Amino acid sequence: MKLNKIITIFCVLLFIASAVGAVFIMKNGTGLIDGLDVGSGQYYFTDIPNWKHYFLTDSYDSPFGIPFLSFLFVVWGIIMFKLWVWLDKKL
């Protein structure tokens, strides 16, 4: 029962930190592209004029490449799912 209470407190604190972080990002406009204000639909790349110039740049330097990083993402997802199932059985 004590572990359940610790996890609950952690989740509440994580939620509060996420909400504060989101408000901070929205208030300061962090993460936006300078000089490009396309409104709330800016995640639809094709709505942005000349979107390839902004999103498909050669500035992505990784010794591993996209296929390996995609593989890591899938492995991380499987591990998190297994952890979720294990926690569900334990709690």
XYZ file of C-alpha atoms in Angstrom, residues 43-82:
40
model
C 2.200 20.773 -36.988
C 0.605 20.136 -40.384
C 3.773 20.617 -42.374
C 2.076 20.968 -45.736
C 0.172 24.044 -44.513
C 3.460 25.858 -43.933
C 4.881 27.640 -46.974
C 8.205 26.080 -48.023
C 7.971 23.548 -45.172
C 10.819 21.409 -46.481
C 13.204 24.303 -45.908
C 12.336 24.330 -42.199
C 11.877 20.644 -41.408
C 14.016 18.658 -43.863
C 17.355 20.287 -43.280
C 20.749 18.605 -43.312
C 21.411 19.776 -39.776
C 20.498 16.398 -38.270
C 23.831 14.799 -37.426
C 23.676 11.343 -35.903
C 26.177 8.540 -36.226
C 23.325 6.023 -35.965
C 20.715 7.164 -38.464
C 16.944 7.154 -38.461
C 16.418 3.350 -38.794
C 18.470 2.634 -35.670
C 16.812 5.422 -33.693
C 13.394 4.143 -34.827
C 14.382 0.669 -33.629
C 15.364 2.093 -30.239
C 12.013 3.873 -30.035
C 10.125 0.620 -30.673
C 12.253 -1.288 -28.129
C 11.639 1.463 -25.564
C 7.893 1.191 -26.238
C 7.917 -2.587 -25.742
C 9.876 -2.262 -22.486
C 7.466 0.387 -21.178
C 4.471 -1.783 -22.122
C 5.966 -4.784 -20.277
